XYZ file of C-alpha atoms in Angstrom:
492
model
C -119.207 -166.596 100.825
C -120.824 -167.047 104.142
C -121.977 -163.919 106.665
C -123.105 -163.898 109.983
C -126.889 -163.531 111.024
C -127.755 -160.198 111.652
C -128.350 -159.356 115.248
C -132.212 -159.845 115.331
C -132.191 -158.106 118.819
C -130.482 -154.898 117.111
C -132.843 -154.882 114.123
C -135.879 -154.873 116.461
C -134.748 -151.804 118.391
C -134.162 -150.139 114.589
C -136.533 -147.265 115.104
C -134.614 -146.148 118.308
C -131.391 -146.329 116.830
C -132.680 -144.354 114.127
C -134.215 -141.454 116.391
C -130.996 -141.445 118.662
C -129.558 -140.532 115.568
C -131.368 -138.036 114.363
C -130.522 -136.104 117.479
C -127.090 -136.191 116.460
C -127.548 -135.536 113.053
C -130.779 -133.889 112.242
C -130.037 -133.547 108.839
C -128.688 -136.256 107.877
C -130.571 -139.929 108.677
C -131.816 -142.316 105.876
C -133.965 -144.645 107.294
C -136.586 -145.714 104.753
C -135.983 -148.779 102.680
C -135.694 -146.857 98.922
C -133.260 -144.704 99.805
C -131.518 -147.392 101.612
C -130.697 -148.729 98.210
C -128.408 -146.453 97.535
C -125.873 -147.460 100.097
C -126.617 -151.187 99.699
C -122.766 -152.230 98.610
C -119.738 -150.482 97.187
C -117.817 -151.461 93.666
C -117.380 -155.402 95.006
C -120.978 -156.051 93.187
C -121.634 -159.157 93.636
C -122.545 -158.613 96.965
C -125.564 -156.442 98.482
C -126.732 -155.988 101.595
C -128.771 -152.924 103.091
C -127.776 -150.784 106.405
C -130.196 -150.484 108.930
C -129.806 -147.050 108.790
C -127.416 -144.768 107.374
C -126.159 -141.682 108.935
C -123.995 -138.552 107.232
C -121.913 -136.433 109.795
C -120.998 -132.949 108.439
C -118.189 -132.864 111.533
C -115.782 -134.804 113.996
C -118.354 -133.813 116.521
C -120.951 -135.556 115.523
C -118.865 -138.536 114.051
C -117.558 -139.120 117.629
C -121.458 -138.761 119.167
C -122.549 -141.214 116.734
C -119.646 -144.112 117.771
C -120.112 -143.103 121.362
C -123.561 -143.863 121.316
C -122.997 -147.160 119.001
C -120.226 -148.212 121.501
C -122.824 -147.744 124.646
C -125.528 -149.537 123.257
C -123.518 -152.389 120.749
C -124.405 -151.266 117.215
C -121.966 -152.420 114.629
C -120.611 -149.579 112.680
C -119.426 -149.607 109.121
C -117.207 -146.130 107.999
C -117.692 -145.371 104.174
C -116.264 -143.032 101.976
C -117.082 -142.659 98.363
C -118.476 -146.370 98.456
C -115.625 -147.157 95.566
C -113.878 -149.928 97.448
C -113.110 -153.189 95.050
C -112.753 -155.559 98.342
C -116.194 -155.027 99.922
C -114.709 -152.679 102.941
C -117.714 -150.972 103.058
C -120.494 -153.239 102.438
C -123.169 -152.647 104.863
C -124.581 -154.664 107.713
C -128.211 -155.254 108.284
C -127.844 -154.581 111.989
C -125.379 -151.718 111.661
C -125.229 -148.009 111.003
C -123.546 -147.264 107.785
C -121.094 -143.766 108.165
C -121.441 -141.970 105.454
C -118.128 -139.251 104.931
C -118.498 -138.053 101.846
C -120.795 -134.535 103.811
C -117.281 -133.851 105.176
C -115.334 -132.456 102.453
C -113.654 -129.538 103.512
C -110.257 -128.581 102.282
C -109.097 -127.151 106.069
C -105.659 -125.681 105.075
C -103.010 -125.954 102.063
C -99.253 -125.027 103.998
C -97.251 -124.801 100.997
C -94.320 -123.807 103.479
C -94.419 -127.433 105.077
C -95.822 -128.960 101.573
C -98.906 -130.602 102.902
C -102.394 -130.005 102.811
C -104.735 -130.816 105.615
C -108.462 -132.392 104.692
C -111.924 -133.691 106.182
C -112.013 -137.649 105.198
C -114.517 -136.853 102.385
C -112.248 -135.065 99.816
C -111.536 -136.540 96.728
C -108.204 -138.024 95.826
C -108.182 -135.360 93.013
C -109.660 -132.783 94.735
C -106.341 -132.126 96.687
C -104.155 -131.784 92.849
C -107.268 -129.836 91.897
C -106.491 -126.776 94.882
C -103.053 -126.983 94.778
C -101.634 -127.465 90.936
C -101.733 -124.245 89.701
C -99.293 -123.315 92.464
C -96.975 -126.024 90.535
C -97.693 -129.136 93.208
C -99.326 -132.477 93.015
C -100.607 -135.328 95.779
C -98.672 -138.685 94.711
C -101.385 -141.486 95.573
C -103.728 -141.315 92.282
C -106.021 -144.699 92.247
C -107.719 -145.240 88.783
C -110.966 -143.637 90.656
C -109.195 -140.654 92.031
C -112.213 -138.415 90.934
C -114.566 -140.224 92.894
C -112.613 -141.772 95.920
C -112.010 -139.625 98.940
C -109.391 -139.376 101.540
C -110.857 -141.187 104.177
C -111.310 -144.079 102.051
C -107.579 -143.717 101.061
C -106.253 -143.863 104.430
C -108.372 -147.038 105.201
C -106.999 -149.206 102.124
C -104.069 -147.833 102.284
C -104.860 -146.720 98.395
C -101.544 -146.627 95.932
C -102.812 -145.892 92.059
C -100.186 -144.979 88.897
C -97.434 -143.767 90.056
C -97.014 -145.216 93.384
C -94.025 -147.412 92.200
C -91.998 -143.784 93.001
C -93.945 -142.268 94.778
C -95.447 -144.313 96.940
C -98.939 -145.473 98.585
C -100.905 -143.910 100.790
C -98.906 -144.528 104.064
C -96.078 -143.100 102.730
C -98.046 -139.827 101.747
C -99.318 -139.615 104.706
C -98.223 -137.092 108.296
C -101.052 -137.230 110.369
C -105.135 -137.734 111.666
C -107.560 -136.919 113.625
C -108.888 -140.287 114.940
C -112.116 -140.940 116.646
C -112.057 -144.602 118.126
C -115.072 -146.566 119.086
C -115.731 -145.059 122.172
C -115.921 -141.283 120.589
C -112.607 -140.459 121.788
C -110.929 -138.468 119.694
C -106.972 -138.830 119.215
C -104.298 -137.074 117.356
C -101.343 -139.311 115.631
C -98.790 -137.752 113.694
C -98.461 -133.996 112.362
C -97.614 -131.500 110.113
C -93.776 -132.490 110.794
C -92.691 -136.287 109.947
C -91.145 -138.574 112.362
C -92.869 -137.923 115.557
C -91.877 -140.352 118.309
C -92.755 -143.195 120.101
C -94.574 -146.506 118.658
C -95.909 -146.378 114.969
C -99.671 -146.181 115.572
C -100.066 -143.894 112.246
C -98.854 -146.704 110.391
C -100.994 -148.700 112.243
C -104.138 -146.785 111.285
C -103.337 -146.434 107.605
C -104.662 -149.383 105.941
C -106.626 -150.695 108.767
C -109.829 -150.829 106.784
C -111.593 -149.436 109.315
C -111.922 -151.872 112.127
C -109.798 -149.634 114.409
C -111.440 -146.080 114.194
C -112.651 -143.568 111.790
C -110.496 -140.941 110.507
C -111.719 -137.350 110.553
C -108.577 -135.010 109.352
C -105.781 -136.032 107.314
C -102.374 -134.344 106.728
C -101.266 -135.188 103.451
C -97.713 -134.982 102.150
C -97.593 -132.945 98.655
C -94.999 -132.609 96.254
C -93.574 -130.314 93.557
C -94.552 -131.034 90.086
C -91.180 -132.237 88.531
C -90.312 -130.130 85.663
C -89.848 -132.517 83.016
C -92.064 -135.937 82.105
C -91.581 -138.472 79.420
C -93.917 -141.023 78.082
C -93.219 -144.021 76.357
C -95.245 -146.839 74.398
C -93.831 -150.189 74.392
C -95.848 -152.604 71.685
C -94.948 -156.438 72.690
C -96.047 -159.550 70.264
C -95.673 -161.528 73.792
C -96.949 -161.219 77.398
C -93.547 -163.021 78.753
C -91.898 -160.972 76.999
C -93.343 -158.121 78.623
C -93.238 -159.119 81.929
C -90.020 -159.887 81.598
C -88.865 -156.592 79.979
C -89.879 -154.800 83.442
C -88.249 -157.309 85.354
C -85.165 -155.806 83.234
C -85.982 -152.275 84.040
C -86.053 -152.748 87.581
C -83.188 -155.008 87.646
C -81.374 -152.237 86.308
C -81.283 -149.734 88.670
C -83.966 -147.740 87.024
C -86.886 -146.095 89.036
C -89.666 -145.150 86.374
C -92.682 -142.458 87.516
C -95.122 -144.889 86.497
C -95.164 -148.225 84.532
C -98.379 -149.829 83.685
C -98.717 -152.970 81.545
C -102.278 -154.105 79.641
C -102.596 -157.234 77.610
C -104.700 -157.772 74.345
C -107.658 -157.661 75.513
C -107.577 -154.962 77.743
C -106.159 -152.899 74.983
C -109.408 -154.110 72.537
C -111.879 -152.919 75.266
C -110.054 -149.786 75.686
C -109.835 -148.883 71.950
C -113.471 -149.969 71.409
C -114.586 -147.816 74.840
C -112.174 -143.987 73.981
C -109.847 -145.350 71.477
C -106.568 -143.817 73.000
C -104.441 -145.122 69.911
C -103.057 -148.169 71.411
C -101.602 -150.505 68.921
C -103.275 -153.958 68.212
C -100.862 -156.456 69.584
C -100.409 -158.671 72.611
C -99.300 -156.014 75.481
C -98.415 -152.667 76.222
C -96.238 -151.153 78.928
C -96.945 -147.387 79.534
C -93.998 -145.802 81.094
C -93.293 -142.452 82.915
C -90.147 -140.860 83.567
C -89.609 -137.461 85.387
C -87.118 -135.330 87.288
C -85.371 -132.730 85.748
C -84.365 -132.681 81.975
C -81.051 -134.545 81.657
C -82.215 -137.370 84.198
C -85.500 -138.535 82.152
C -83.561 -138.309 78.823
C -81.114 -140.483 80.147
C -83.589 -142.830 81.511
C -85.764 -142.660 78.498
C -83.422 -143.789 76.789
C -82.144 -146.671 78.778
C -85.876 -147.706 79.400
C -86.558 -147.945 75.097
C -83.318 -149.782 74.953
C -84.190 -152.457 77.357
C -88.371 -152.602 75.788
C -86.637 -152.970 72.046
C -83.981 -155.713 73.746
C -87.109 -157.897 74.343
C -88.563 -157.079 71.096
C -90.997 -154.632 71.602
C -92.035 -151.676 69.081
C -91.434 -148.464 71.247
C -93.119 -145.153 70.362
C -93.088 -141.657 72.481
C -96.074 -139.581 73.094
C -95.299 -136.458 70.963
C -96.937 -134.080 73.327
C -99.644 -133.063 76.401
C -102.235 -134.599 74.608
C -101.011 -137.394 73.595
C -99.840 -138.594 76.541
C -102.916 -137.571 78.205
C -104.917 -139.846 75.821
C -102.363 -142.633 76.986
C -103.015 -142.354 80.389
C -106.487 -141.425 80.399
C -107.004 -144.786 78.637
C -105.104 -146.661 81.043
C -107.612 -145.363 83.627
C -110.315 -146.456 81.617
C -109.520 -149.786 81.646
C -112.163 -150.720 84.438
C -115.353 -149.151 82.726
C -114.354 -150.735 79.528
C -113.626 -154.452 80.359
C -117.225 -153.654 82.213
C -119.058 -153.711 78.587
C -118.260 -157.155 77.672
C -120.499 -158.275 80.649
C -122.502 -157.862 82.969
C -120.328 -158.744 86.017
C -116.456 -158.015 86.773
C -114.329 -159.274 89.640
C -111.380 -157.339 90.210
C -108.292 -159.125 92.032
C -105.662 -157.092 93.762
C -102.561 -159.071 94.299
C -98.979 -158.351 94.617
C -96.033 -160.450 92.833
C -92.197 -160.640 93.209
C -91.332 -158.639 89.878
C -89.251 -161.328 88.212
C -92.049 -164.139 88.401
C -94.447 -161.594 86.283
C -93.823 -164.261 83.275
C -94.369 -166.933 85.108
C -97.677 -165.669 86.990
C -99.176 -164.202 83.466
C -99.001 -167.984 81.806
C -100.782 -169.845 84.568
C -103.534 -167.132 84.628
C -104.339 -167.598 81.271
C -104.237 -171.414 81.878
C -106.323 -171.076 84.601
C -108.942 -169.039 82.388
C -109.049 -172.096 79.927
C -109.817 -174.073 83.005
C -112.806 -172.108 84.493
C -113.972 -171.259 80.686
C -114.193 -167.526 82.040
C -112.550 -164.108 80.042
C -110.323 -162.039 81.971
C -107.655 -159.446 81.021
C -104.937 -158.532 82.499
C -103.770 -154.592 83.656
C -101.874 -153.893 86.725
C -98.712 -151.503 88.008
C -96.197 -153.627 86.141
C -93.719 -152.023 88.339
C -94.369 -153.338 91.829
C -95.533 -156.251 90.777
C -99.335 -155.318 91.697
C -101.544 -157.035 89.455
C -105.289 -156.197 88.698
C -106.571 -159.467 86.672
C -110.480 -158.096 85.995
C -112.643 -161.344 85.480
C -115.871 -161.084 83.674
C -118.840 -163.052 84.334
C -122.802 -163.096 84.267
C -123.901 -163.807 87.376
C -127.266 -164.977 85.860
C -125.332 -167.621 84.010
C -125.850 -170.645 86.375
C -122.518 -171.302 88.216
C -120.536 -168.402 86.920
C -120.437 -166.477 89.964
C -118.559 -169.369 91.482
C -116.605 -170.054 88.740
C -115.440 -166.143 88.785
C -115.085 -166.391 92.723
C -112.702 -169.757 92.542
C -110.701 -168.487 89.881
C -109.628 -164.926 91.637
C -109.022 -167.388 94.536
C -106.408 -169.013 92.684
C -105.105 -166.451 91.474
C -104.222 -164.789 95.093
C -103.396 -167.931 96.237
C -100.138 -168.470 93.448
C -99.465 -164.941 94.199
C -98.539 -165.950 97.605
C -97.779 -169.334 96.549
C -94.481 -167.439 94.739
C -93.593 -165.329 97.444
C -96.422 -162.483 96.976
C -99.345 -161.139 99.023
C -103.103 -161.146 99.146
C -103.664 -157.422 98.489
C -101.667 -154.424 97.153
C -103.660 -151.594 97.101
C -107.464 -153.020 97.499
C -107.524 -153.790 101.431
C -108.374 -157.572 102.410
C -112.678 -156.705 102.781
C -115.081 -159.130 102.236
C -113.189 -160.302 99.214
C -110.261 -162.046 100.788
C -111.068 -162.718 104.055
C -111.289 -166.248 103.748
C -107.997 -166.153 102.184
C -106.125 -164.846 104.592
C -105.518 -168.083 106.591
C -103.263 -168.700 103.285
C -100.639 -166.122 104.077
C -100.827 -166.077 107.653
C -101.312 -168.378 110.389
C -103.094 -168.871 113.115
C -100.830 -167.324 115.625
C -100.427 -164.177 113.130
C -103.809 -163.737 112.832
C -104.071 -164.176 116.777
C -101.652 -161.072 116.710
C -103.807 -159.048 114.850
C -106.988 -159.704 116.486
C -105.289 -158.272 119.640
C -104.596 -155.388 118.053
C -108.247 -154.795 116.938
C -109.208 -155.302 120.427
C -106.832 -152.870 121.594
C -108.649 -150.021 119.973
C -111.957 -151.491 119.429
C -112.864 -154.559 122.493
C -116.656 -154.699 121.826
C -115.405 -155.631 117.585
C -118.018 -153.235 116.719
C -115.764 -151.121 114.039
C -116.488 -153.001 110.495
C -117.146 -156.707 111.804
C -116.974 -159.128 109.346
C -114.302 -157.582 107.212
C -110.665 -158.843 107.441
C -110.662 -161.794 109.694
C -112.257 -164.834 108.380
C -113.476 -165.872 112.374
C -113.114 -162.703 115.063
C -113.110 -163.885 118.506
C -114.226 -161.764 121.382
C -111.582 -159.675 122.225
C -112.050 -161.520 126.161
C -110.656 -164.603 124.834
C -107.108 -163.154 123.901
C -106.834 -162.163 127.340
C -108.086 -158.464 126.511
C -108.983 -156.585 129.676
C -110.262 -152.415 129.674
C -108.179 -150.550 131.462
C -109.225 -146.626 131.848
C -107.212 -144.075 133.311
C -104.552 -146.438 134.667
C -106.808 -149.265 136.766
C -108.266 -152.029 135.781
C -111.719 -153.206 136.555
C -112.145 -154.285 139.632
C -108.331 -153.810 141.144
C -108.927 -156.192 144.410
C -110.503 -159.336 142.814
C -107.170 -161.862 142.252
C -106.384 -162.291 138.464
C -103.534 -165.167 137.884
């Protein structure tokens, strides 16, 4: 993958940068090269790269001093979370400042009343269930790294995890932020209420992988825990078969909590790494239902009649901790396919449901033909798959091998009528992919968007677009407080 040069003008004028921002942030400036390390990349591995200097905010004050003073003197700026991003959305720049959130991690306010919960962007995904469970409610989004991932991060991906299929990602979780674009402006979309009016611009903002601002405060949407969940084991002798036994579920009218599907050897790493009690066979589908009572019995038992109609052995988890060994091995699955070498790619794309059969023979063909393992586990039930390729990147060519094969497999997800990305963001990853789902004039669109919040392209460059042009060439032009620059001078 190629990257741009790093602004040798910016590097030399490091040590300013770096005392500019200790102003700021007295507290809170790594500068020297060891501890540098430590922010050199986020969970895409295989690449590294080192900020030129990393700053940690412990408020929205200083987070919009920082960008202010990037924007007047044109330092890139990369936002980062927990650092747990799969796509590369936070890997550093050598002539940037990496923003470091995780310092703001406030809980500001649980409203049971209006069932949300309002946060600083460096709370954990869990951390929200944590404060308000024992008052009998839950936040929907849980990614597999929930403990470590925080808010911010979540609102930047657009994160979905488990039980998204009925619950929803991210965006749909989400009322409202405190935004603080690239000139330190701060800005308020959305609320405590849903459905504000006028255009969409918190949709906009979640899942904009930070190239538009830097969120500050969320409003998250909670929900009641439901008083009854079910849990069911579905044992398959065939992938196909499995894929095409949620195809059946969905087709049916039937809305499970959660349905998660891992093949053979996905279920051997597991087993090997917490041994959960998965059965040795060719796939599993773990499957939630909830609601009240009489609605997951019913659907419990539609959902094992469908699984046994396509010949699968179908056990129920007989209590709490049983299905918490279940799921907690499900979540596992990233640390354990990580033992069986030294290098993992994770893909992130997202299928039509009924071409899950299809899609899960040619990626096993296509591991024959790039003599790379892989395993399959994804959210069988939106279609979102999670292929994790192993590979040792000191094996000579392997790292390409690993990179061409994800490739392909993003490319036949859009190839039968899926996308690039579910839950993962676009990053580093796929940004030279993303000429195969859109085209130039989409990606035109876009850009003008970017430049709309951010016309120097100093939020995250690099990430997303595969070439960003200067926001002057789309016809951008700054307009403050109603006039343009220079009002007299004729335009057209």
């Amino acid at each position: 993958m190629d990257f741009s040069a790093p602004d040798s003008d910016i590097i030399a004028h490091g040590p300013d940068i770096v005392a500019a921002l200790r102003a700021i942030v007295p507290d809170g400036v790594v500068s020297d090269s060891a501890s540098l390390a430590a922010f050199d990349g986020d969970a895409l591995t295989a690449y590294r790269q080192k900020p030129l200097v990393t700053v940690l905010p412990r408020d929205a004050e200083q987070v919009a001093a920082i960008l202010a003073y990037a924007s007047e003197h044109g330092v890139p700026v990369v936002p980062r979370g927990a650092g747990t991003s799969l796509s590369g959305g936070a890997l550093p720049r050598a002539d940037g400042i990496l923003l470091g959130l995780a310092r703001m991690s406030r809980i500001l306010d649980i409203d049971l009343e209006n069932r949300c919960v309002v946060v600083e962007p460096g709370v954990t995904n869990l951390a929200i269930t944590r404060a308000v469970e024992g008052r009998g409610f839950y936040y929907g989004p849980d990614p597999s790294s929930q403990i470590a991932c925080t808010i911010g991060g979540n609102v930047a991906e657009n994160s979905g995890g488990l039980h998204c299929l009925k619950y929803g990602l991210t965006t749909n979780n989400l009322l409202g932020v405190e935004f603080v674009l690239m000139s330190g402006e701060r800005i308020r979309l959305g609320g405590r209420a849903p459905g504000a009016g006028g255009l969409d611009l918190l949709g906009v903002v979640c899942g904009s992988e930070g190239l538009l601002g830097v969120v500050v405060e969320a409003t998250v949407r909670i929900l009641p825990k439901p008083p009854a969940t079910r849990t069911l084991l579905a044992a398959f002798s065939s992938v196909p078969d499995a894929g095409q036994c949620v195809a059946d579920i969905i087709a049916a009218g039937i809305v499970p909590a959660a349905m998660e599907f891992m093949d053979r050897r996905c279920i051997a790493a597991v087993e090997a790494y917490s041994a959960p009690g998965y059965p040795a066979c060719e796939g599993v589908l773990i499957i939630d239902a909830d609601g009240i009572g009489a609605e997951v019995d019913h659907a419990i038992a539609r959902i094992g009649g469908i699984a046994r109609a396509n010949g699968a052995e179908v056990r129920e988890a007989r209590d709490e901790a049983e299905r918490g060994r279940l799921w907690a091995g499900r979540k596992a699955a990233f640390p354990a396919m990580g033992r069986l070498a030294p290098d993992m790619l994770c893909m992130d794309g997202t299928i039509p449901r009924h071409k899950l059969p299809l899609v899960l023979a040619r990626m096993a063909r296509m591991s024959e033909e790039y003599r790379l393992g892989f395993c399959n586990v994804f959210h069988a039930g939106d279609g979102n798959l999670h292929p994790l390729i192993i590979f040792d990147t000191m094996k000579p060519g392997e790292h390409d091998r690993a990179e061409a094969f994800g490739a392909d497999i993003l490319k036949l997800c859009v190839e039968v009528g899926g996308v690039l990305t579910g839950e993962h963001g676009v990053g580093v990853e796929k940004r030279d992919l993303m000429p195969t789902m859109f085209s130039e004039a989409d990606l035109a669109q876009q850009q003008r968007l970017k430049c709309a919040f951010d016309a120097g392209g100093l939020l995250n460059p690099g990430k997303v677009f595969p070439t960003l042009s200067a926001c002057v060439e789309g016809g951008h032009m700054h307009v403050k407080d109603g006039r343009v620059p220079f009002p007299n001078l004729p335009r057209f």
